[in-house]
Steps between C-alpha positions, in 0.01 A plus 500: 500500500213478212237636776703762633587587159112542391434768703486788278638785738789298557583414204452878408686616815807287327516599167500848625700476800750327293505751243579800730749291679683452214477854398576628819747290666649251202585733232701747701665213620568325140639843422700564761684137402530592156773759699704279693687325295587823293587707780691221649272513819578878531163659443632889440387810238567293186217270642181611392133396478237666248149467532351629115189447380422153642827400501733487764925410380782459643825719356849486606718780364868291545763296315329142470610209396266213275507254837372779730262555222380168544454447813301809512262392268444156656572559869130675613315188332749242677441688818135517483427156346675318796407746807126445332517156455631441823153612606290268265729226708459605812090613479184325498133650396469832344818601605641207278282640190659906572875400459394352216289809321831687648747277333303524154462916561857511553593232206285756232689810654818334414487409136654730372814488731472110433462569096829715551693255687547264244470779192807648675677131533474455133539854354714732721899407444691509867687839402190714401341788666160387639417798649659777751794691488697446177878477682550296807564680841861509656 
């Protein structure tokens, strides 16, 4: 692993590989789980995805209660971390050393949906508006 790791184009072929993986494939992805459990699996027009100025979010415009909220912060980085470190179990080599760089790309794209996991646990009651519609739909 150490040899094939000290070749400098490969080791520069996965830091930037990685990096436009996660851009490209993972954070569309993470976003589009950040809807799921909001829209109750029914992506439709109140689902929508903004790309600003190197940002891309997530926004659901529907009632929503604090344990959707919650799993909607924390359900991208559960998905990711296990379907990623199934393949740190399951690879050898180099391969072994890119689910890894993945895992820790995806980890740092995720703090702040980790950071507002638990700041909603401790500081958002179960009957307040989180975000969304103010009334609840018939």
């Amino acid at each position: 692993l150490l040899r094939d790791m000290a070749d400098i184009p490969t080791l520069i072929f996965i830091i930037l590989g990685g990096i436009v993986f996660w851009l490209l494939i993972i954070t569309p992805i993470h976003e589009i789980l950040h809807l799921i459990p909001l829209s109750k699996g029914m992506l439709d027009n109140k689902c929508v995805i903004t790309v600003g100025h190197g940002t891309v979010s997530a926004i659901y415009n529907g009632y929503t209660n604090l344990y959707q909220a919650l799993i909607s912060l924390i359900l991208p980085f559960a998905v990711f971390l296990v379907l990623l470190s199934l393949g740190v179990i399951f690879t050898t080599g180099v391969t072994k050393i890119v689910f890894l760089y993945l895992i820790i790309l995806s980890s740092c794209g995720s703090y702040t949906d980790i950071y507002m996991f638990f700041y909603s646990m401790k500081h958002i009651g179960k009957n307040d508006i989180i975000f969304g519609l103010y009334k609840k739909e018939n």
